[in-house]
Amino acid sequence: MVKQTKEKAKLWGGRFSQSASEILEEYNASITFDYRLYQEDIQGSLAHVKMLAKQAVISEREAESISEALIQVREEISKNPKEWASERISDEDIHMAVERRLIEIIGETAKKLHTARSRNDQVVTDLRLWMKKEVAELENLLLDLRKAFTDRAEQDLDVLAPGYTHLQQAQAISLGHFWLAHESRFSRDLERLQDALKRIDVNPLGSGALAGSTFNLDRDFTTKKLGFNKTSKNSLDAVSDRDFVIEYEFVISMIMLHLSQFAEEMIVWNSQEFSFIEISDAYATGSSMMPQKKNPDIPELLRGKAGRVIGVLNALMITVKGLSLTYNKDLQEDKEQLFMASDTVKKSLTIAIDFLKNIKANKEKMYHALTNSFVNATDAAEYLVKKDLPFRDAYTAVGQAVAYAIENSRYLHDLSLDEWKKFSELFTEDIITVLKIENCVDARDIYGATARTQVKARVDELKQILNK
Ligand code: ARG
């Protein structure tokens, strides 16, 4: 690398306040973000030296001295990791910075730490350990969100709302059923996360730079010591594989996508036109110009931030798509965005949980929407089918009734029995009861449907599952 002194840079510079060498150093370095791996880096090193001593590659005494110093360095960094890192840009990354500090503390012995190891296997070991912690945190957040939806479903079981297709009023549902639809999405996200964990939970340590090691390393020892579930099977693959990062980013993209869809619906429902819900003041802000405004900023950001997380997934897939085996420096690009995306999804979930708990459902407004709609048209058709009219004929008869009602500025539940009889002789007095909104909801009484008994049963089942 060509080194330019600051002095020289000034001569031809002017435009840049930094010398070329400083810009290069900064460009090449990852310590400004990978310092976040310091705990995992030291954890990995502690396991590595213990294994080296066990295999008589270094002495027990050397291992002990290195381990003590590693713990001291961890103490030092923990006081202010970001600041510690900011003073060590010239060390390039957290791995080099820790090693150099170790040499400062114990001298020659520290130089043995990196025996039979490369930063290539070291960095993915650190990253996998770090991601395992993130997965555990995300699992808890997803469980909390699912609990919050379940609680809402129980609370809003008797709130009836229009269900939509094409954002057109379709059929009546229990609001509880609606909340549990969102719960279902996040339950799949949790499954996906748990599945991705299988491929994160693999120990690459011992793969060296790419080809393994001439030393007789006990790789299963570090696997056990670090709490990994498996040992990687191919050293070339182990140092270059970032599939597990991509998969994780896909899972968190799905979580953000689901949060975004939920947020969008709440934004629409909170609008003056719908007024189905009111969001708590804490989640809204005023306009700097229009005094009447209460804008749903927080759900808008839940929706907006999905963009950056999905972007990170795309970015990494594009970064790796042209890479040859094995390690290439391009791979350093994985971490900064992963950290940002993981922070974003954790914050978003935390906010969504609280946001959901504080939504005020406007039961009257929803009911009003239902009674000023044709959401019970299917019920009228199915009524005829139960009297043995083929469905297509029933559909046509009720279609005519709908047209008649619209013409006369009425709804189906306003029609008298005499009026119904114009469309089919099969209608009798009980059609009036069948078309009552509550009955339309409760008549859909099969597994997975919206009848309140069904929703309640699912709530009970979820409470069992989630409170374990
Ligand atoms: N900072 C590097 C990264 O994040 C660590 C591995 C560097 N290995 C190397 N051979 N340059 O990917």
Short mmCIF file of C-alpha atoms and ligand atoms in Angstrom, two decimals:
data_model
loop_
_atom_site.label_atom_id
_atom_site.label_comp_id
_atom_site.label_asym_id
_atom_site.label_seq_id
_atom_site.Cartn_x
_atom_site.Cartn_y
_atom_site.Cartn_z
CA MET A 1 0.00 0.00 0.00
CA VAL A 2 1.41 3.44 -0.94
CA LYS A 3 1.87 5.56 2.13
CA GLN A 4 1.41 9.30 1.78
CA THR A 5 2.47 11.56 4.60
CA LYS A 6 0.10 14.29 5.76
CA GLU A 7 2.73 16.82 4.71
CA LYS A 8 2.71 15.58 1.12
CA ALA A 9 -1.06 15.40 0.93
CA LYS A 10 -1.25 19.08 1.78
CA LEU A 11 0.94 19.95 -1.21
CA TRP A 12 -1.34 18.48 -3.85
CA GLY A 13 -4.40 18.28 -1.71
CA GLY A 14 -6.49 21.19 -0.69
CA ARG A 15 -9.63 19.42 -1.71
CA PHE A 16 -9.25 16.65 0.84
CA SER A 17 -8.75 17.26 4.51
CA GLN A 18 -7.41 13.72 4.92
CA SER A 19 -4.29 12.33 3.31
CA ALA A 20 -4.64 9.47 0.84
CA SER A 21 -3.07 7.06 3.31
CA GLU A 22 -5.56 7.99 5.99
CA ILE A 23 -8.45 7.53 3.61
CA LEU A 24 -7.02 4.17 2.53
CA GLU A 25 -6.57 3.06 6.12
CA GLU A 26 -10.10 4.03 6.99
CA TYR A 27 -11.47 2.44 3.81
CA ASN A 28 -9.74 -0.82 4.59
CA ALA A 29 -10.62 -0.91 8.28
CA SER A 30 -13.65 -2.56 9.83
CA ILE A 31 -12.92 -1.80 13.48
CA THR A 32 -15.30 1.18 13.48
CA PHE A 33 -18.14 -1.36 13.38
CA ASP A 34 -16.69 -4.81 14.11
CA TYR A 35 -15.67 -3.69 17.62
CA ARG A 36 -19.17 -4.90 18.42
CA LEU A 37 -17.76 -8.43 18.16
CA TYR A 38 -15.17 -7.91 20.89
CA GLN A 39 -16.81 -10.21 23.43
CA GLU A 40 -17.24 -13.02 20.91
CA ASP A 41 -13.70 -12.44 19.62
CA ILE A 42 -12.26 -12.92 23.09
CA GLN A 43 -14.57 -15.85 23.81
CA GLY A 44 -13.30 -17.51 20.62
CA SER A 45 -9.66 -16.79 21.51
CA LEU A 46 -10.11 -18.23 25.01
CA ALA A 47 -11.44 -21.48 23.54
CA HIS A 48 -8.70 -21.53 20.92
CA VAL A 49 -5.78 -21.21 23.39
CA LYS A 50 -7.30 -23.78 25.70
CA MET A 51 -7.47 -26.19 22.79
CA LEU A 52 -3.90 -25.35 21.69
CA ALA A 53 -2.64 -26.19 25.19
CA LYS A 54 -4.66 -29.39 25.35
CA GLN A 55 -3.11 -30.46 22.04
CA ALA A 56 0.35 -29.44 23.34
CA VAL A 57 0.79 -26.84 20.59
CA ILE A 58 1.51 -24.29 23.31
CA SER A 59 2.21 -24.88 27.01
CA GLU A 60 -0.40 -24.72 29.76
CA ARG A 61 1.47 -21.82 31.29
CA GLU A 62 1.41 -19.88 28.05
CA ALA A 63 -2.29 -20.58 27.64
CA GLU A 64 -2.97 -19.34 31.14
CA SER A 65 -1.01 -16.16 30.66
CA ILE A 66 -2.75 -15.42 27.36
CA SER A 67 -6.16 -16.16 28.85
CA GLU A 68 -5.64 -13.86 31.81
CA ALA A 69 -4.53 -11.07 29.51
CA LEU A 70 -7.52 -11.67 27.21
CA ILE A 71 -9.85 -11.23 30.15
CA GLN A 72 -8.04 -8.03 31.08
CA VAL A 73 -8.43 -6.71 27.54
CA ARG A 74 -12.13 -7.57 27.62
CA GLU A 75 -12.47 -5.52 30.83
CA GLU A 76 -10.68 -2.61 29.20
CA ILE A 77 -12.82 -2.61 26.08
CA SER A 78 -16.07 -3.04 27.96
CA LYS A 79 -15.69 0.38 29.61
CA ASN A 80 -16.31 2.08 26.29
CA PRO A 81 -16.05 -0.23 23.28
CA LYS A 82 -16.72 2.44 20.69
CA GLU A 83 -14.11 4.81 22.04
CA TRP A 84 -11.57 1.99 22.47
CA ALA A 85 -12.04 1.11 18.83
CA SER A 86 -11.95 4.68 17.54
CA GLU A 87 -8.38 5.02 18.74
CA ARG A 88 -7.29 1.90 16.88
CA ILE A 89 -8.25 2.45 13.25
CA SER A 90 -4.68 1.59 12.26
CA ASP A 91 -5.18 -1.93 13.67
CA GLU A 92 -7.75 -2.51 10.89
CA ASP A 93 -10.15 -4.73 12.75
CA ILE A 94 -11.13 -5.93 16.21
CA HIS A 95 -9.12 -9.14 15.80
CA MET A 96 -5.83 -7.31 15.18
CA ALA A 97 -6.57 -4.69 17.83
CA VAL A 98 -7.14 -7.27 20.56
CA GLU A 99 -3.99 -9.15 19.57
CA ARG A 100 -1.86 -6.03 19.54
CA ARG A 101 -3.16 -4.96 22.95
CA LEU A 102 -2.36 -8.44 24.23
CA ILE A 103 1.21 -8.10 23.04
CA GLU A 104 1.44 -4.73 24.76
CA ILE A 105 0.37 -6.36 28.03
CA ILE A 106 2.24 -9.70 28.12
CA GLY A 107 4.78 -9.38 25.32
CA GLU A 108 6.23 -12.39 23.46
CA THR A 109 3.79 -15.06 24.75
CA ALA A 110 0.87 -13.15 23.25
CA LYS A 111 2.35 -13.71 19.81
CA LYS A 112 1.45 -17.40 20.14
CA LEU A 113 -2.31 -16.75 20.28
CA HIS A 114 -2.73 -16.68 16.53
CA THR A 115 -1.02 -20.07 16.04
CA ALA A 116 -3.09 -22.32 13.76
CA ARG A 117 -5.69 -19.64 13.19
CA SER A 118 -6.49 -17.04 10.56
CA ARG A 119 -8.71 -14.01 10.73
CA ASN A 120 -10.72 -15.79 8.07
CA ASP A 121 -11.95 -18.52 10.41
CA GLN A 122 -11.82 -16.16 13.37
CA VAL A 123 -14.19 -13.57 11.93
CA VAL A 124 -16.93 -16.04 11.02
CA THR A 125 -16.60 -17.72 14.39
CA ASP A 126 -17.18 -14.36 16.05
CA LEU A 127 -20.02 -13.49 13.74
CA ARG A 128 -21.81 -16.79 14.29
CA LEU A 129 -21.50 -16.44 18.07
CA TRP A 130 -22.84 -12.89 17.86
CA MET A 131 -25.76 -13.94 15.68
CA LYS A 132 -26.76 -16.70 18.07
CA LYS A 133 -27.32 -14.03 20.73
CA GLU A 134 -29.31 -11.93 18.30
CA VAL A 135 -31.49 -14.91 17.41
CA ALA A 136 -32.23 -15.49 21.10
CA GLU A 137 -33.24 -11.85 21.56
CA LEU A 138 -35.39 -11.92 18.45
CA GLU A 139 -37.10 -15.12 19.58
CA ASN A 140 -38.15 -13.40 22.80
CA LEU A 141 -39.37 -10.31 20.99
CA LEU A 142 -41.39 -12.39 18.53
CA LEU A 143 -42.93 -14.32 21.40
CA ASP A 144 -43.82 -11.05 23.14
CA LEU A 145 -45.40 -9.69 19.98
CA ARG A 146 -47.41 -12.87 19.50
CA LYS A 147 -48.58 -12.61 23.11
CA ALA A 148 -49.60 -9.01 22.53
CA PHE A 149 -51.68 -10.01 19.49
CA THR A 150 -53.22 -12.85 21.48
CA ASP A 151 -54.14 -10.52 24.34
CA ARG A 152 -55.66 -8.07 21.88
CA ALA A 153 -57.63 -10.87 20.27
CA GLU A 154 -59.07 -11.86 23.63
CA GLN A 155 -59.88 -8.25 24.46
CA ASP A 156 -61.49 -7.56 21.06
CA LEU A 157 -63.25 -10.88 20.56
CA ASP A 158 -66.67 -9.18 20.55
CA VAL A 159 -65.62 -6.25 18.42
CA LEU A 160 -67.00 -6.94 14.96
CA ALA A 161 -65.38 -5.45 11.91
CA PRO A 162 -65.60 -5.62 8.15
CA GLY A 163 -63.11 -8.01 6.60
CA TYR A 164 -61.76 -6.90 3.24
CA THR A 165 -60.64 -8.26 -0.08
CA HIS A 166 -59.27 -5.73 -2.57
CA LEU A 167 -59.82 -3.23 0.28
CA GLN A 168 -63.53 -3.63 -0.43
CA GLN A 169 -65.87 -4.66 2.37
CA ALA A 170 -66.28 -8.41 2.01
CA GLN A 171 -67.57 -10.30 5.06
CA ALA A 172 -67.99 -9.59 8.76
CA ILE A 173 -65.29 -10.84 11.14
CA SER A 174 -64.37 -10.69 14.78
CA LEU A 175 -61.59 -8.16 15.33
CA GLY A 176 -59.96 -10.90 17.40
CA HIS A 177 -59.69 -13.00 14.26
CA PHE A 178 -57.98 -10.10 12.51
CA TRP A 179 -55.36 -9.73 15.27
CA LEU A 180 -54.67 -13.45 15.17
CA ALA A 181 -54.07 -13.25 11.42
CA HIS A 182 -51.15 -10.97 12.22
CA GLU A 183 -50.08 -13.34 14.97
CA SER A 184 -49.95 -16.14 12.40
CA ARG A 185 -47.50 -14.19 10.26
CA PHE A 186 -45.11 -13.69 13.15
CA SER A 187 -45.41 -17.30 14.25
CA ARG A 188 -44.08 -18.30 10.82
CA ASP A 189 -41.27 -15.78 11.24
CA LEU A 190 -40.33 -17.43 14.49
CA GLU A 191 -40.27 -20.84 12.82
CA ARG A 192 -38.09 -19.45 10.04
CA LEU A 193 -35.72 -17.96 12.59
CA GLN A 194 -35.44 -21.23 14.47
CA ASP A 195 -34.72 -23.01 11.22
CA ALA A 196 -32.07 -20.47 10.22
CA LEU A 197 -30.42 -20.99 13.59
CA LYS A 198 -29.53 -24.55 12.58
CA ARG A 199 -27.21 -23.15 9.91
CA ILE A 200 -25.86 -20.33 12.08
CA ASP A 201 -24.96 -22.69 14.91
CA VAL A 202 -21.88 -24.22 13.25
CA ASN A 203 -18.24 -23.87 14.33
CA PRO A 204 -15.81 -22.83 11.56
CA LEU A 205 -12.81 -22.43 13.91
CA GLY A 206 -9.88 -24.57 12.82
CA SER A 207 -10.49 -23.95 9.13
CA GLY A 208 -7.51 -21.59 9.16
CA ALA A 209 -7.07 -19.24 6.24
CA LEU A 210 -8.76 -21.74 3.91
CA ALA A 211 -7.18 -25.19 3.96
CA GLY A 212 -7.18 -26.20 7.62
CA SER A 213 -4.04 -26.62 9.73
CA THR A 214 -0.83 -28.61 9.93
CA PHE A 215 -1.36 -28.77 13.69
CA ASN A 216 -3.42 -31.53 15.20
CA LEU A 217 -6.30 -29.33 16.31
CA ASP A 218 -9.23 -30.72 18.26
CA ARG A 219 -12.02 -28.93 16.46
CA ASP A 220 -14.78 -30.66 18.37
CA PHE A 221 -13.26 -29.32 21.57
CA THR A 222 -13.79 -25.69 20.50
CA THR A 223 -17.22 -26.59 19.14
CA LYS A 224 -18.22 -27.82 22.60
CA LYS A 225 -16.44 -25.07 24.46
CA LEU A 226 -18.13 -22.34 22.40
CA GLY A 227 -21.52 -24.02 22.62
CA PHE A 228 -21.87 -24.65 18.89
CA ASN A 229 -24.13 -27.43 17.73
CA LYS A 230 -21.93 -28.66 14.86
CA THR A 231 -18.42 -28.43 13.43
CA SER A 232 -18.09 -27.20 9.84
CA LYS A 233 -17.21 -29.93 7.35
CA ASN A 234 -15.17 -28.15 4.67
CA SER A 235 -12.57 -25.50 5.44
CA LEU A 236 -12.88 -23.77 2.05
CA ASP A 237 -16.61 -23.41 2.48
CA ALA A 238 -16.35 -22.50 6.16
CA VAL A 239 -14.30 -19.32 5.63
CA SER A 240 -16.32 -18.10 2.65
CA ASP A 241 -19.85 -19.14 3.59
CA ARG A 242 -22.16 -16.22 4.34
CA ASP A 243 -25.37 -18.10 3.53
CA PHE A 244 -26.26 -18.01 7.20
CA VAL A 245 -26.07 -14.20 7.20
CA ILE A 246 -28.22 -13.97 4.09
CA GLU A 247 -30.78 -16.35 5.56
CA TYR A 248 -30.93 -14.37 8.78
CA GLU A 249 -31.35 -11.18 6.77
CA PHE A 250 -34.18 -12.81 4.85
CA VAL A 251 -35.90 -13.76 8.08
CA ILE A 252 -35.60 -10.27 9.53
CA SER A 253 -36.74 -8.81 6.21
CA MET A 254 -39.89 -10.93 6.50
CA ILE A 255 -40.41 -9.68 10.04
CA MET A 256 -40.07 -6.08 8.84
CA LEU A 257 -42.35 -6.80 5.91
CA HIS A 258 -45.01 -8.12 8.28
CA LEU A 259 -44.57 -5.16 10.61
CA SER A 260 -44.92 -2.90 7.60
CA GLN A 261 -48.17 -4.53 6.46
CA PHE A 262 -49.55 -4.28 9.98
CA ALA A 263 -48.46 -0.65 10.23
CA GLU A 264 -50.03 0.22 6.88
CA GLU A 265 -53.36 -1.20 7.97
CA MET A 266 -53.24 0.75 11.23
CA ILE A 267 -52.41 3.95 9.34
CA VAL A 268 -55.43 3.46 7.10
CA TRP A 269 -57.69 2.53 10.01
CA ASN A 270 -56.51 5.59 11.92
CA SER A 271 -57.44 7.93 9.05
CA GLN A 272 -60.45 10.24 9.39
CA GLU A 273 -62.18 8.27 6.63
CA PHE A 274 -61.99 4.96 8.51
CA SER A 275 -61.66 6.03 12.16
CA PHE A 276 -61.69 2.34 13.16
CA ILE A 277 -58.92 2.87 15.65
CA GLU A 278 -57.22 5.65 17.49
CA ILE A 279 -53.51 5.41 18.04
CA SER A 280 -52.03 6.69 21.25
CA ASP A 281 -50.62 10.23 21.26
CA ALA A 282 -47.19 8.85 22.07
CA TYR A 283 -47.05 7.34 18.58
CA ALA A 284 -48.10 10.43 16.70
CA THR A 285 -46.79 13.91 16.17
CA GLY A 286 -48.33 17.18 15.10
CA SER A 287 -47.64 19.02 11.91
CA SER A 288 -45.36 22.05 11.99
CA MET A 289 -47.89 23.96 9.92
CA MET A 290 -51.37 22.44 10.20
CA PRO A 291 -52.75 22.79 13.72
CA GLN A 292 -55.39 20.08 13.37
CA LYS A 293 -52.98 17.27 12.50
CA LYS A 294 -52.04 14.18 14.48
CA ASN A 295 -49.82 12.18 12.17
CA PRO A 296 -49.13 8.47 12.70
CA ASP A 297 -45.34 8.87 12.48
CA ILE A 298 -44.38 5.75 14.36
CA PRO A 299 -46.36 3.23 12.28
CA GLU A 300 -45.15 5.11 9.20
CA LEU A 301 -41.59 4.46 10.34
CA LEU A 302 -42.35 0.80 11.04
CA ARG A 303 -43.42 0.67 7.42
CA GLY A 304 -40.58 2.85 6.16
CA LYS A 305 -37.75 1.07 7.93
CA ALA A 306 -38.68 -2.20 6.24
CA GLY A 307 -37.00 -0.69 3.20
CA ARG A 308 -33.55 -0.51 4.68
CA VAL A 309 -33.65 -4.06 6.07
CA ILE A 310 -34.80 -5.53 2.77
CA GLY A 311 -32.06 -3.43 1.16
CA VAL A 312 -29.43 -5.08 3.35
CA LEU A 313 -30.57 -8.52 2.22
CA ASN A 314 -30.24 -7.44 -1.39
CA ALA A 315 -26.88 -5.81 -0.79
CA LEU A 316 -25.26 -8.91 0.65
CA MET A 317 -26.62 -11.22 -2.04
CA ILE A 318 -25.17 -8.88 -4.64
CA THR A 319 -21.87 -8.61 -2.75
CA VAL A 320 -21.27 -12.36 -2.69
CA LYS A 321 -22.71 -13.39 -6.02
CA GLY A 322 -19.47 -13.06 -7.96
CA LEU A 323 -16.99 -14.25 -5.34
CA SER A 324 -14.67 -17.15 -5.92
CA LEU A 325 -13.71 -19.51 -3.11
CA THR A 326 -12.56 -18.64 -0.51
CA TYR A 327 -12.16 -15.46 1.54
CA ASN A 328 -12.27 -12.17 -0.33
CA LYS A 329 -12.21 -8.82 1.36
CA ASP A 330 -15.66 -8.08 -0.09
CA LEU A 331 -16.92 -10.27 2.73
CA GLN A 332 -16.02 -7.59 5.23
CA GLU A 333 -19.02 -5.70 3.85
CA ASP A 334 -21.38 -8.16 5.54
CA LYS A 335 -21.17 -6.87 9.09
CA GLU A 336 -21.89 -3.15 9.19
CA GLN A 337 -25.23 -3.53 7.46
CA LEU A 338 -26.10 -6.69 9.34
CA PHE A 339 -25.60 -4.84 12.63
CA MET A 340 -27.76 -1.96 11.45
CA ALA A 341 -30.50 -4.27 10.17
CA SER A 342 -30.52 -6.36 13.32
CA ASP A 343 -30.72 -3.23 15.51
CA THR A 344 -33.57 -1.95 13.36
CA VAL A 345 -35.66 -5.10 13.62
CA LYS A 346 -35.20 -5.35 17.38
CA LYS A 347 -36.20 -1.74 17.95
CA SER A 348 -39.11 -2.05 15.55
CA LEU A 349 -40.47 -5.14 17.31
CA THR A 350 -40.14 -3.49 20.72
CA ILE A 351 -42.04 -0.45 19.47
CA ALA A 352 -44.68 -2.51 17.65
CA ILE A 353 -45.50 -4.45 20.83
CA ASP A 354 -46.16 -1.30 22.80
CA PHE A 355 -47.94 0.38 19.89
CA LEU A 356 -50.33 -2.55 19.57
CA LYS A 357 -51.14 -2.60 23.28
CA ASN A 358 -52.11 1.06 23.16
CA ILE A 359 -54.39 1.03 20.13
CA LYS A 360 -57.95 2.06 20.93
CA ALA A 361 -60.44 0.12 18.82
CA ASN A 362 -63.52 2.12 17.89
CA LYS A 363 -66.16 -0.59 18.21
CA GLU A 364 -69.08 1.67 17.23
CA LYS A 365 -67.39 2.91 14.08
CA MET A 366 -66.66 -0.63 12.94
CA TYR A 367 -70.20 -1.72 13.70
CA HIS A 368 -71.55 1.27 11.86
CA ALA A 369 -69.47 0.31 8.83
CA LEU A 370 -70.89 -3.21 8.99
CA THR A 371 -74.50 -2.11 9.20
CA ASN A 372 -74.00 0.23 6.26
CA SER A 373 -72.69 -2.41 3.94
CA PHE A 374 -73.53 -5.57 2.06
CA VAL A 375 -71.13 -7.82 3.98
CA ASN A 376 -73.99 -10.25 4.66
CA ALA A 377 -74.73 -10.94 0.97
CA THR A 378 -72.89 -14.27 1.02
CA ASP A 379 -74.95 -15.28 4.05
CA ALA A 380 -78.17 -14.64 2.14
CA ALA A 381 -76.93 -16.76 -0.77
CA GLU A 382 -75.83 -19.60 1.50
CA TYR A 383 -79.22 -19.46 3.21
CA LEU A 384 -80.81 -20.40 -0.12
CA VAL A 385 -78.21 -23.09 -0.79
CA LYS A 386 -79.13 -24.69 2.53
CA LYS A 387 -82.68 -24.84 1.15
CA ASP A 388 -81.27 -26.81 -1.75
CA LEU A 389 -81.00 -24.08 -4.36
CA PRO A 390 -77.79 -24.56 -6.41
CA PHE A 391 -75.20 -21.99 -5.38
CA ARG A 392 -75.07 -20.19 -8.75
CA ASP A 393 -78.84 -19.62 -8.69
CA ALA A 394 -78.70 -18.45 -5.10
CA TYR A 395 -75.88 -16.08 -6.04
CA THR A 396 -78.00 -14.58 -8.84
CA ALA A 397 -81.09 -14.19 -6.65
CA VAL A 398 -79.15 -12.35 -3.94
CA GLY A 399 -77.34 -10.29 -6.58
CA GLN A 400 -80.75 -9.04 -7.72
CA ALA A 401 -81.67 -8.29 -4.12
CA VAL A 402 -78.48 -6.26 -3.72
CA ALA A 403 -79.23 -4.26 -6.87
CA TYR A 404 -82.79 -3.64 -5.62
CA ALA A 405 -81.53 -2.50 -2.20
CA ILE A 406 -78.96 -0.12 -3.74
CA GLU A 407 -81.62 1.37 -5.98
CA ASN A 408 -83.80 2.03 -2.97
CA SER A 409 -80.97 3.26 -0.72
CA ARG A 410 -81.37 0.33 1.64
CA TYR A 411 -79.29 -2.60 2.86
CA LEU A 412 -80.04 -6.33 2.85
CA HIS A 413 -80.85 -6.40 6.57
CA ASP A 414 -83.48 -3.65 5.99
CA LEU A 415 -85.50 -5.71 3.50
CA SER A 416 -88.82 -7.13 4.65
CA LEU A 417 -89.77 -10.76 4.09
CA ASP A 418 -92.18 -9.68 1.32
CA GLU A 419 -89.36 -7.98 -0.47
CA TRP A 420 -87.11 -11.04 -0.13
CA LYS A 421 -89.81 -13.21 -1.58
CA LYS A 422 -89.59 -11.23 -4.83
CA PHE A 423 -86.19 -12.79 -5.36
CA SER A 424 -86.91 -16.32 -4.12
CA GLU A 425 -89.91 -18.13 -2.70
CA LEU A 426 -87.49 -20.04 -0.45
CA PHE A 427 -87.00 -17.06 1.87
CA THR A 428 -88.87 -17.34 5.16
CA GLU A 429 -88.99 -15.24 8.35
CA ASP A 430 -85.66 -16.56 9.68
CA ILE A 431 -83.70 -14.73 6.93
CA ILE A 432 -83.97 -11.60 9.09
CA THR A 433 -82.06 -13.31 11.96
CA VAL A 434 -79.55 -14.96 9.65
CA LEU A 435 -78.53 -11.58 8.29
CA LYS A 436 -77.80 -10.03 11.67
CA ILE A 437 -74.08 -9.18 11.73
CA GLU A 438 -73.37 -11.12 14.95
CA ASN A 439 -74.93 -14.22 13.41
CA CYS A 440 -72.97 -13.82 10.20
CA VAL A 441 -69.75 -13.89 12.21
CA ASP A 442 -70.72 -16.75 14.50
CA ALA A 443 -72.14 -18.89 11.70
CA ARG A 444 -68.58 -19.41 10.36
CA ASP A 445 -67.96 -21.96 13.00
CA ILE A 446 -65.33 -24.29 11.58
CA TYR A 447 -61.67 -24.71 12.42
CA GLY A 448 -59.70 -21.61 11.45
CA ALA A 449 -62.81 -19.48 10.82
CA THR A 450 -64.05 -16.27 12.41
CA ALA A 451 -66.88 -17.48 14.71
CA ARG A 452 -66.17 -16.14 18.17
CA THR A 453 -66.11 -19.65 19.61
CA GLN A 454 -63.37 -20.54 17.11
CA VAL A 455 -61.36 -17.39 17.79
CA LYS A 456 -61.69 -17.95 21.53
CA ALA A 457 -60.48 -21.53 21.14
CA ARG A 458 -57.43 -20.32 19.20
CA VAL A 459 -56.76 -17.66 21.84
CA ASP A 460 -56.81 -20.34 24.54
CA GLU A 461 -54.54 -22.58 22.51
CA LEU A 462 -52.07 -19.73 21.94
CA LYS A 463 -52.05 -18.77 25.61
CA GLN A 464 -51.05 -22.35 26.37
CA ILE A 465 -48.29 -22.32 23.76
CA LEU A 466 -46.94 -18.84 24.49
CA ASN A 467 -46.92 -18.97 28.26
CA LYS A 468 -44.91 -22.16 28.44
N1 ARG B 1 -11.96 -7.61 8.97
C1 ARG B 1 -12.06 -8.78 8.18
C2 ARG B 1 -13.53 -9.04 7.87
O1 ARG B 1 -14.34 -8.46 8.48
C3 ARG B 1 -11.52 -9.95 8.90
C4 ARG B 1 -10.89 -10.99 8.02
C5 ARG B 1 -9.75 -10.44 7.31
N2 ARG B 1 -9.01 -11.46 6.66
C6 ARG B 1 -8.08 -11.13 5.75
N3 ARG B 1 -7.43 -12.09 5.27
N4 ARG B 1 -7.90 -9.91 5.36
O2 ARG B 1 -13.86 -9.78 6.99
#
